Short mmCIF file of C-alpha atoms and ligand atoms in Angstrom, two decimals:
data_model
loop_
_atom_site.label_atom_id
_atom_site.label_comp_id
_atom_site.label_asym_id
_atom_site.label_seq_id
_atom_site.Cartn_x
_atom_site.Cartn_y
_atom_site.Cartn_z
CA UNK A 1080 97.53 23.35 70.56
CA UNK A 1081 94.82 23.98 67.94
CA UNK A 1082 93.29 27.33 67.04
CA UNK A 1083 90.19 26.79 69.24
CA UNK A 1084 92.24 26.32 72.32
CA UNK A 1085 91.31 28.96 74.94
CA UNK A 1086 94.96 29.91 75.40
CA UNK A 1087 95.74 30.30 71.71
CA UNK A 1088 96.88 33.88 70.89
CA UNK A 1089 96.69 34.56 74.64
CA UNK A 1090 99.08 37.51 74.27
CA UNK A 1091 96.59 39.29 71.99
CA UNK A 1092 93.89 39.30 74.71
CA UNK A 1093 93.39 42.14 77.12
CA UNK A 1094 94.36 41.58 80.74
CA UNK A 1095 90.67 41.28 81.72
CA UNK A 1096 90.05 38.73 78.95
CA UNK A 1097 93.05 36.71 80.11
CA UNK A 1098 91.69 36.73 83.66
CA UNK A 1099 88.32 35.43 82.41
CA UNK A 1100 89.97 32.67 80.36
CA UNK A 1101 91.98 31.37 83.29
CA UNK A 1102 88.97 31.68 85.62
CA UNK A 1103 86.87 29.55 83.27
CA UNK A 1104 89.45 26.96 82.25
CA UNK A 1105 90.67 26.31 85.79
CA UNK A 1106 87.30 26.68 87.48
CA UNK A 1107 88.33 29.45 89.86
CA UNK A 1108 86.09 30.19 92.86
CA UNK A 1109 84.56 33.69 93.15
CA UNK A 1110 87.21 34.50 95.82
CA UNK A 1111 90.04 33.40 93.51
CA UNK A 1112 88.59 35.46 90.64
CA UNK A 1113 88.39 38.43 92.98
CA UNK A 1114 92.03 37.91 93.95
CA UNK A 1115 93.05 38.27 90.31
CA UNK A 1116 90.74 41.26 89.76
CA UNK A 1117 92.23 42.98 92.83
CA UNK A 1118 95.76 42.56 91.49
CA UNK A 1119 96.47 39.61 93.80
CA UNK A 1120 98.75 40.36 96.64
CA UNK A 1121 99.02 39.44 100.21
CA UNK A 1122 96.81 40.79 102.99
CA UNK A 1123 98.86 42.95 105.32
CA UNK A 1124 98.00 40.81 108.35
CA UNK A 1125 99.24 37.68 106.54
CA UNK A 1126 102.41 39.45 105.43
CA UNK A 1127 102.96 40.51 109.03
CA UNK A 1128 102.88 36.85 110.09
CA UNK A 1129 105.38 35.79 107.45
CA UNK A 1130 108.29 38.12 108.22
CA UNK A 1131 109.46 40.65 110.76
CA UNK A 1132 109.20 44.46 110.87
CA UNK A 1133 106.69 44.34 108.00
CA UNK A 1134 105.46 47.69 106.72
CA UNK A 1135 103.78 46.63 103.47
CA UNK A 1136 103.83 44.17 100.58
CA UNK A 1137 105.65 44.22 97.24
CA UNK A 1138 104.01 43.33 93.93
CA UNK A 1139 105.35 41.60 90.81
CA UNK A 1140 103.61 40.59 87.56
CA UNK A 1141 101.84 37.22 87.74
CA UNK A 1142 101.70 35.88 84.16
CA UNK A 1143 101.05 32.63 82.32
CA UNK A 1144 103.54 30.94 80.00
CA UNK A 1145 101.46 29.01 77.47
CA UNK A 1146 101.80 26.26 74.83
CA UNK A 1147 103.48 23.73 77.13
CA UNK A 1148 102.69 20.04 76.74
CA UNK A 1149 104.47 18.11 79.50
CA UNK A 1150 104.30 14.32 79.67
CA UNK A 1151 101.37 14.49 77.27
CA UNK A 1152 99.37 17.00 79.36
CA UNK A 1153 98.79 20.57 78.10
CA UNK A 1154 99.86 23.04 80.80
CA UNK A 1155 99.82 26.75 81.42
CA UNK A 1156 102.64 27.77 83.74
CA UNK A 1157 102.29 30.62 86.26
CA UNK A 1158 105.42 32.81 86.03
CA UNK A 1159 106.26 35.59 88.47
CA UNK A 1160 109.04 37.74 87.07
CA UNK A 1161 109.89 41.42 86.70
CA UNK A 1162 111.79 40.81 83.45
CA UNK A 1163 110.15 41.60 80.09
CA UNK A 1164 110.40 38.88 77.38
CA UNK A 1165 110.79 35.93 79.77
CA UNK A 1166 107.16 34.77 79.54
CA UNK A 1167 106.95 35.39 75.79
CA UNK A 1168 110.23 33.53 75.22
CA UNK A 1169 109.19 30.45 77.23
CA UNK A 1170 105.81 30.35 75.46
CA UNK A 1171 107.51 30.58 72.07
CA UNK A 1172 110.01 27.80 72.89
CA UNK A 1173 107.18 25.57 74.10
CA UNK A 1174 105.15 26.25 70.96
CA UNK A 1175 108.06 25.32 68.69
CA UNK A 1176 108.84 22.13 70.64
CA UNK A 1177 107.38 18.65 70.24
CA UNK A 1178 106.37 18.57 73.93
CA UNK A 1179 108.39 17.80 77.04
CA UNK A 1180 109.04 14.48 78.77
CA UNK A 1181 110.15 14.47 82.39
CA UNK A 1182 111.71 12.09 84.87
CA UNK A 1183 112.03 13.16 88.51
CA UNK A 1184 113.72 11.32 91.38
CA UNK A 1185 112.11 10.49 94.72
CA UNK A 1186 111.95 13.53 97.06
CA UNK A 1187 114.93 12.66 99.27
CA UNK A 1188 116.66 15.57 101.00
CA UNK A 1189 119.82 15.53 103.11
CA UNK A 1190 119.99 16.74 106.71
CA UNK A 1191 123.51 17.36 108.04
CA UNK A 1192 124.77 16.86 111.60
CA UNK A 1193 128.20 18.27 112.41
CA UNK A 1194 130.05 16.46 115.21
CA UNK A 1195 133.18 18.01 116.69
CA UNK A 1196 135.66 17.15 119.43
CA UNK A 1197 135.62 13.35 119.11
CA UNK A 1198 138.80 11.81 120.55
CA UNK A 1199 138.84 9.30 117.68
CA UNK A 1200 136.51 10.52 114.89
CA UNK A 1201 136.91 7.32 112.77
CA UNK A 1202 136.00 5.18 115.76
CA UNK A 1203 132.98 7.37 116.63
CA UNK A 1204 131.77 7.31 113.05
CA UNK A 1205 132.14 3.53 112.95
CA UNK A 1206 130.06 3.19 116.15
CA UNK A 1207 127.36 5.39 114.64
CA UNK A 1208 127.25 3.42 111.40
CA UNK A 1209 127.30 0.09 113.32
CA UNK A 1210 124.19 1.35 115.16
CA UNK A 1211 122.52 2.73 112.04
CA UNK A 1212 119.56 0.32 111.98
CA UNK A 1213 118.73 0.94 115.66
CA UNK A 1214 119.25 4.69 115.32
CA UNK A 1215 116.89 4.89 112.34
CA UNK A 1216 114.34 2.63 114.06
CA UNK A 1217 114.34 4.79 117.19
CA UNK A 1218 114.01 7.92 115.08
CA UNK A 1219 111.15 6.45 113.07
CA UNK A 1220 109.35 5.63 116.33
CA UNK A 1221 109.52 9.28 117.41
CA UNK A 1222 106.86 11.86 116.73
CA UNK A 1223 108.16 13.24 113.43
CA UNK A 1224 106.78 15.63 110.81
CA UNK A 1225 105.85 14.07 107.44
CA UNK A 1226 105.18 10.65 109.02
CA UNK A 1227 101.45 10.94 108.40
CA UNK A 1228 102.19 11.52 104.70
CA UNK A 1229 104.49 8.51 104.30
CA UNK A 1230 107.71 10.52 104.56
CA UNK A 1231 110.54 10.30 107.09
CA UNK A 1232 114.16 9.20 107.59
CA UNK A 1233 115.42 6.59 105.14
CA UNK A 1234 119.18 6.20 105.51
CA UNK A 1235 122.31 7.46 107.24
CA UNK A 1236 125.73 8.14 105.73
CA UNK A 1237 128.80 9.74 107.25
CA UNK A 1238 132.41 10.72 106.80
CA UNK A 1239 135.29 12.30 108.65
CA UNK A 1240 136.21 15.75 107.30
CA UNK A 1241 139.66 17.32 107.55
CA UNK A 1242 139.04 21.01 108.30
CA UNK A 1243 141.10 24.01 109.35
CA UNK A 1244 139.65 23.49 112.85
CA UNK A 1245 140.65 19.85 112.99
CA UNK A 1246 138.85 16.65 112.13
CA UNK A 1247 135.09 16.50 112.45
CA UNK A 1248 132.34 14.07 111.51
CA UNK A 1249 129.49 14.91 109.17
CA UNK A 1250 126.43 12.70 109.19
CA UNK A 1251 123.98 12.81 106.31
CA UNK A 1252 120.47 11.81 107.30
CA UNK A 1253 118.46 11.04 104.16
CA UNK A 1254 114.83 12.01 104.56
CA UNK A 1255 111.90 11.40 102.24
CA UNK A 1256 110.04 14.72 102.37
CA UNK A 1257 107.16 13.69 100.04
CA UNK A 1258 105.46 16.85 98.73
CA UNK A 1259 107.23 19.32 100.99
CA UNK A 1260 110.29 21.37 100.16
CA UNK A 1261 111.45 19.83 103.41
CA UNK A 1262 113.59 22.46 105.18
CA UNK A 1263 111.43 22.77 108.30
CA UNK A 1264 110.69 19.06 108.51
CA UNK A 1265 114.35 18.09 108.19
CA UNK A 1266 115.53 20.64 110.72
CA UNK A 1267 112.92 19.37 113.21
CA UNK A 1268 113.88 15.73 112.55
CA UNK A 1269 117.56 16.60 113.08
CA UNK A 1270 116.72 18.20 116.44
CA UNK A 1271 115.11 14.90 117.48
CA UNK A 1272 117.99 12.87 116.07
CA UNK A 1273 120.85 14.85 117.66
CA UNK A 1274 120.36 13.61 121.29
CA UNK A 1275 120.23 9.99 120.02
CA UNK A 1276 123.52 10.48 118.22
CA UNK A 1277 125.01 12.24 121.23
CA UNK A 1278 124.42 9.12 123.39
CA UNK A 1279 126.77 7.10 121.17
CA UNK A 1280 129.73 9.45 120.75
CA UNK A 1281 132.14 11.30 123.03
CA UNK A 1282 132.19 14.45 120.85
CA UNK A 1283 129.61 17.23 120.52
CA UNK A 1284 126.80 17.51 118.00
CA UNK A 1285 126.81 21.09 116.74
CA UNK A 1286 125.11 22.16 113.48
CA UNK A 1287 121.81 20.47 112.67
CA UNK A 1288 120.64 21.77 109.35
CA UNK A 1289 119.35 20.64 105.98
CA UNK A 1290 121.68 20.78 102.97
CA UNK A 1291 120.34 22.82 100.08
CA UNK A 1292 122.48 20.73 97.73
CA UNK A 1293 119.60 18.37 96.99
CA UNK A 1294 121.48 15.92 94.78
CA UNK A 1295 118.99 13.10 95.39
CA UNK A 1296 116.16 15.22 94.00
CA UNK A 1297 117.14 15.48 90.36
CA UNK A 1298 114.56 16.63 87.82
CA UNK A 1299 115.14 15.83 84.14
CA UNK A 1300 113.25 17.11 81.13
CA UNK A 1301 113.84 16.66 77.43
CA UNK A 1302 112.29 17.70 74.17
CA UNK A 1303 112.90 17.92 70.44
CA UNK A 1304 112.74 20.93 68.11
CA UNK A 1305 112.32 19.72 64.53
CA UNK A 1306 114.74 20.71 61.79
CA UNK A 1307 111.87 21.67 59.49
CA UNK A 1308 110.56 24.03 62.19
CA UNK A 1309 113.88 25.72 63.01
CA UNK A 1310 116.00 25.26 59.89
CA UNK A 1311 119.47 23.65 59.86
CA UNK A 1312 121.28 27.00 60.13
CA UNK A 1313 119.44 28.00 63.30
CA UNK A 1314 120.14 24.59 64.83
CA UNK A 1315 123.83 25.10 64.08
CA UNK A 1316 123.66 28.48 65.82
CA UNK A 1317 122.06 26.95 68.93
CA UNK A 1318 124.68 24.18 69.02
CA UNK A 1319 127.50 26.73 68.70
CA UNK A 1320 125.97 28.77 71.54
CA UNK A 1321 125.77 25.62 73.68
CA UNK A 1322 129.40 24.70 72.90
CA UNK A 1323 130.40 28.24 73.91
CA UNK A 1324 128.71 27.79 77.33
CA UNK A 1325 130.43 24.43 77.86
CA UNK A 1326 133.83 25.98 77.16
CA UNK A 1327 133.54 29.33 79.00
CA UNK A 1328 132.33 29.60 82.60
CA UNK A 1329 131.71 33.33 81.96
CA UNK A 1330 129.20 32.36 79.29
CA UNK A 1331 127.88 29.30 81.22
CA UNK A 1332 126.81 31.49 84.15
CA UNK A 1333 124.73 33.72 81.85
CA UNK A 1334 123.42 30.66 80.00
CA UNK A 1335 122.33 29.11 83.33
CA UNK A 1336 120.91 32.45 84.45
CA UNK A 1337 118.59 32.08 81.46
CA UNK A 1338 117.64 28.57 82.63
CA UNK A 1339 116.88 29.95 86.09
CA UNK A 1340 114.71 32.73 84.59
CA UNK A 1341 112.14 29.99 83.91
CA UNK A 1342 112.71 27.91 87.05
CA UNK A 1343 112.66 30.87 89.44
CA UNK A 1344 109.56 32.37 87.82
CA UNK A 1345 107.56 29.20 88.61
CA UNK A 1346 109.26 28.93 92.02
CA UNK A 1347 108.17 32.46 92.92
CA UNK A 1348 104.64 31.93 91.61
CA UNK A 1349 104.23 28.77 93.68
CA UNK A 1350 105.78 30.22 96.85
CA UNK A 1351 108.94 28.13 96.67
CA UNK A 1352 112.37 29.15 97.97
CA UNK A 1353 114.19 30.42 94.88
CA UNK A 1354 117.42 31.17 96.83
CA UNK A 1355 117.70 27.49 97.72
CA UNK A 1356 117.15 26.52 94.08
CA UNK A 1357 119.70 29.03 92.82
CA UNK A 1358 122.40 28.01 95.32
CA UNK A 1359 121.84 24.35 94.52
CA UNK A 1360 121.63 24.64 90.72
CA UNK A 1361 124.92 26.52 90.39
CA UNK A 1362 126.77 24.19 92.77
CA UNK A 1363 125.39 21.22 90.81
CA UNK A 1364 126.60 22.78 87.55
CA UNK A 1365 130.13 22.39 88.98
CA UNK A 1366 129.67 19.15 90.84
CA UNK A 1367 128.61 17.07 87.82
CA UNK A 1368 131.69 18.16 85.88
CA UNK A 1369 134.55 17.57 88.32
CA UNK A 1370 134.40 21.10 89.67
CA UNK A 1371 134.32 22.92 86.32
CA UNK A 1372 131.20 25.06 85.96
CA UNK A 1373 129.07 23.96 82.99
CA UNK A 1374 125.66 24.28 81.39
CA UNK A 1375 122.66 22.73 83.16
CA UNK A 1376 121.25 21.88 79.73
CA UNK A 1377 122.57 19.81 76.83
CA UNK A 1378 121.87 20.14 73.12
CA UNK A 1379 122.62 17.71 70.29
CA UNK A 1380 121.09 16.57 67.02
CA UNK A 1381 119.59 13.17 66.27
CA UNK A 1382 119.72 11.08 63.05
CA UNK A 1383 117.05 13.28 61.43
CA UNK A 1384 118.98 16.44 62.21
CA UNK A 1385 116.37 17.51 64.78
CA UNK A 1386 117.58 19.43 67.82
CA UNK A 1387 117.36 17.46 71.10
CA UNK A 1388 117.42 19.47 74.32
CA UNK A 1389 117.85 18.03 77.83
CA UNK A 1390 118.11 19.47 81.30
CA UNK A 1391 119.17 17.85 84.56
CA UNK A 1392 118.85 19.98 87.68
CA UNK A 1393 118.24 19.30 91.38
CA UNK A 1394 114.91 20.82 92.40
CA UNK A 1395 113.95 20.69 96.05
CA UNK A 1396 110.47 22.16 95.68
CA UNK A 1397 107.21 21.67 97.54
CA UNK A 1398 103.49 21.82 96.90
CA UNK A 1399 102.56 21.78 100.59
CA UNK A 1400 103.64 23.76 103.65
CA UNK A 1401 105.28 27.13 104.07
CA UNK A 1402 104.51 30.00 101.77
CA UNK A 1403 103.03 27.64 99.14
CA UNK A 1404 99.99 27.33 101.40
CA UNK A 1405 99.93 30.70 103.17
CA UNK A 1406 100.20 32.99 100.16
CA UNK A 1407 96.83 32.97 98.32
CA UNK A 1408 98.55 33.71 94.99
CA UNK A 1409 100.81 30.68 95.44
CA UNK A 1410 97.74 28.53 96.11
CA UNK A 1411 96.16 29.96 92.99
CA UNK A 1412 99.32 29.20 90.96
CA UNK A 1413 99.27 25.58 92.12
CA UNK A 1414 95.60 25.32 91.20
CA UNK A 1415 96.25 26.72 87.72
CA UNK A 1416 99.13 24.27 87.29
CA UNK A 1417 96.93 21.42 88.53
CA UNK A 1418 99.90 19.56 90.05
CA UNK A 1419 99.36 16.68 92.43
CA UNK A 1420 102.90 16.24 93.79
CA UNK A 1421 106.24 17.95 94.33
CA UNK A 1422 107.78 15.63 91.73
CA UNK A 1423 105.24 16.73 89.13
CA UNK A 1424 106.00 20.37 89.96
CA UNK A 1425 109.76 19.72 89.66
CA UNK A 1426 109.27 18.17 86.18
CA UNK A 1427 107.28 21.22 85.09
CA UNK A 1428 109.95 23.58 86.42
CA UNK A 1429 112.72 21.66 84.66
CA UNK A 1430 110.72 21.94 81.40
CA UNK A 1431 110.33 25.70 81.99
CA UNK A 1432 114.10 26.01 82.50
CA UNK A 1433 114.87 24.09 79.31
CA UNK A 1434 112.35 26.09 77.27
CA UNK A 1435 113.69 29.37 78.61
CA UNK A 1436 117.28 28.43 77.83
CA UNK A 1437 116.43 27.29 74.30
CA UNK A 1438 114.53 30.53 73.64
CA UNK A 1439 117.54 32.60 74.74
CA UNK A 1440 119.97 30.61 72.57
CA UNK A 1441 117.58 30.85 69.62
CA UNK A 1442 117.42 34.65 69.87
CA UNK A 1443 121.12 35.09 70.62
CA UNK A 1444 122.14 32.86 67.73
CA UNK A 1445 119.82 34.64 65.25
CA UNK A 1446 118.64 38.26 65.54
CA UNK A 1447 120.06 38.87 69.05
CA UNK A 1448 117.85 39.40 72.08
CA UNK A 1449 117.77 43.17 72.25
CA UNK A 1450 115.27 43.90 69.45
CA UNK A 1451 112.51 41.60 70.72
CA UNK A 1452 113.30 42.46 74.32
CA UNK A 1453 113.05 46.20 73.72
CA UNK A 1454 109.75 45.82 71.85
CA UNK A 1455 108.30 43.95 74.82
CA UNK A 1456 109.91 46.41 77.21
CA UNK A 1457 108.64 49.48 75.33
CA UNK A 1458 105.58 49.99 77.56
CA UNK A 1459 107.74 50.00 80.70
CA UNK A 1460 110.02 52.54 79.00
CA UNK A 1461 107.03 54.74 78.19
CA UNK A 1462 105.97 54.45 81.82
CA UNK A 1463 109.47 55.37 83.02
CA UNK A 1464 109.34 58.45 80.76
CA UNK A 1465 106.25 59.57 82.67
CA UNK A 1466 103.48 58.47 80.27
CA UNK A 1467 100.10 57.75 81.87
CA UNK A 1468 96.89 56.02 80.71
CA UNK A 1469 96.49 55.91 76.92
CA UNK A 1470 99.79 57.74 76.45
CA UNK A 1471 101.66 54.54 77.35
CA UNK A 1472 100.23 52.55 74.41
CA UNK A 1473 100.71 55.48 72.01
CA UNK A 1474 104.34 56.11 72.96
CA UNK A 1475 105.16 52.40 72.93
CA UNK A 1476 103.60 51.94 69.46
CA UNK A 1477 105.40 54.94 68.03
CA UNK A 1478 108.77 53.76 69.35
CA UNK A 1479 108.18 50.29 67.84
CA UNK A 1480 106.99 51.68 64.48
CA UNK A 1481 109.99 53.97 64.21
CA UNK A 1482 112.34 51.35 65.66
CA UNK A 1483 113.51 53.94 68.21
CA UNK A 1484 113.04 52.30 71.58
CA UNK A 1485 114.85 54.21 74.31
CA UNK A 1486 114.04 56.33 77.34
CA UNK A 1487 115.28 59.44 75.56
CA UNK A 1488 112.92 58.85 72.59
CA UNK A 1489 110.02 58.02 74.91
CA UNK A 1490 110.52 61.37 76.69
CA UNK A 1491 110.67 63.25 73.37
CA UNK A 1492 107.56 61.50 71.98
CA UNK A 1493 105.70 62.16 75.22
CA UNK A 1494 106.56 65.86 75.16
CA UNK A 1495 105.40 66.03 71.53
CA UNK A 1496 102.18 64.13 72.25
CA UNK A 1497 101.35 66.45 75.13
CA UNK A 1498 102.12 69.56 73.12
CA UNK A 1499 99.84 68.30 70.32
CA UNK A 1500 97.01 67.60 72.73
CA UNK A 1501 97.54 71.02 74.31
CA UNK A 1502 98.61 69.77 77.72
CA UNK A 1503 101.35 71.52 79.63
CA UNK A 1504 102.94 68.56 81.47
CA UNK A 1505 106.42 67.75 80.13
C1 MEV B 88 118.62 37.37 80.37
O1 MEV B 88 117.82 37.46 81.53
C2 MEV B 88 119.01 35.93 80.10
C3 MEV B 88 119.96 35.72 78.94
O2 MEV B 88 121.12 36.55 79.12
C4 MEV B 88 120.35 34.27 78.94
C5 MEV B 88 121.45 33.92 77.96
O3 MEV B 88 122.28 34.76 77.64
O4 MEV B 88 121.48 32.72 77.58
C6 MEV B 88 119.34 36.12 77.62
#
């Protein structure tokens, strides 16, 4: 991005200036501008519709990670996270990179039907698979969600499982969920499908539920960080850190936690189900490596000695339905992103995960994360110490200047500041 770009040096702007920049560049309506000015949030009556026993709402920072160029398009990425440094780190990684290229599979999710108590499970499964074409045709002729959008059931697989409760059949109904995350649609389709299946078998259809292990919905992203930008020594450090994660599951979990810092932040901002993404990503990190937990990213060097980063992660995310549409901040996030499909969103999230992971390895392999993290965290520490208004900036600055960032120092500086300005409160 060049110097005239509205998002250049975004972090140096005040919060109000940042709000104006995003309002202008993404053509926000007066209502959307007001939403930002009011601190966002959910109306209580909407919150009351979304969950049970609601007594309020809960806020988190809504920020923008900048400098991303994904598949040739400059992007600003809405991040919702409580953790200091995450947004700055992703923005830095994106700035240092040569831009991200993505490749995302068709949005096929799996719905599972559990069938118990068949006299001969192999025989029942065979009958089901022999009738697959008719079963799918009948299902497609039913009144199903997603049909109007070109989605719906695509295929049927099955196997007999040996379990501690005896043998049972599992059917996998593959459903194209288009731009939805798909949980509700799949569960509804399975409810329609179950009686059809029941007609063919002597056992009982029990569980009818989507699988969150969305292995057909893989998102890939890759990028290059040039040797002249990073330096050969830093690249070596990143490669050593990556090798460490591949060899130690204890390290790989923390490494992948860093990946998910980026993915979850966009998931939360866009109203997606981050628990589903977490469960799936970590299972996938085992599945692709014969059961041994490994990194979701890969790093290597090319012939020029540049650092090549890749990520491959299943991302069952939606841009329609559920909280993505109900929560006004999620709608705003999707507008800022300017995405047209769930696949585009998944590619962006994969890029965010790769950037976040690279940024963590870069810090860890060089100065360590604590220094930068504490500098960015210093205002929260001042706040925790009881600073208010202008005191926060003053205490934070003093702790940074003296390289003494801790709660204890913040409390001491605050006491001193108040004594000097003649105020009693300590
Ligand atoms: C902290 O939220 C994430 C990191 O621990 C990730 C990592 O260690 O790679 C910094």
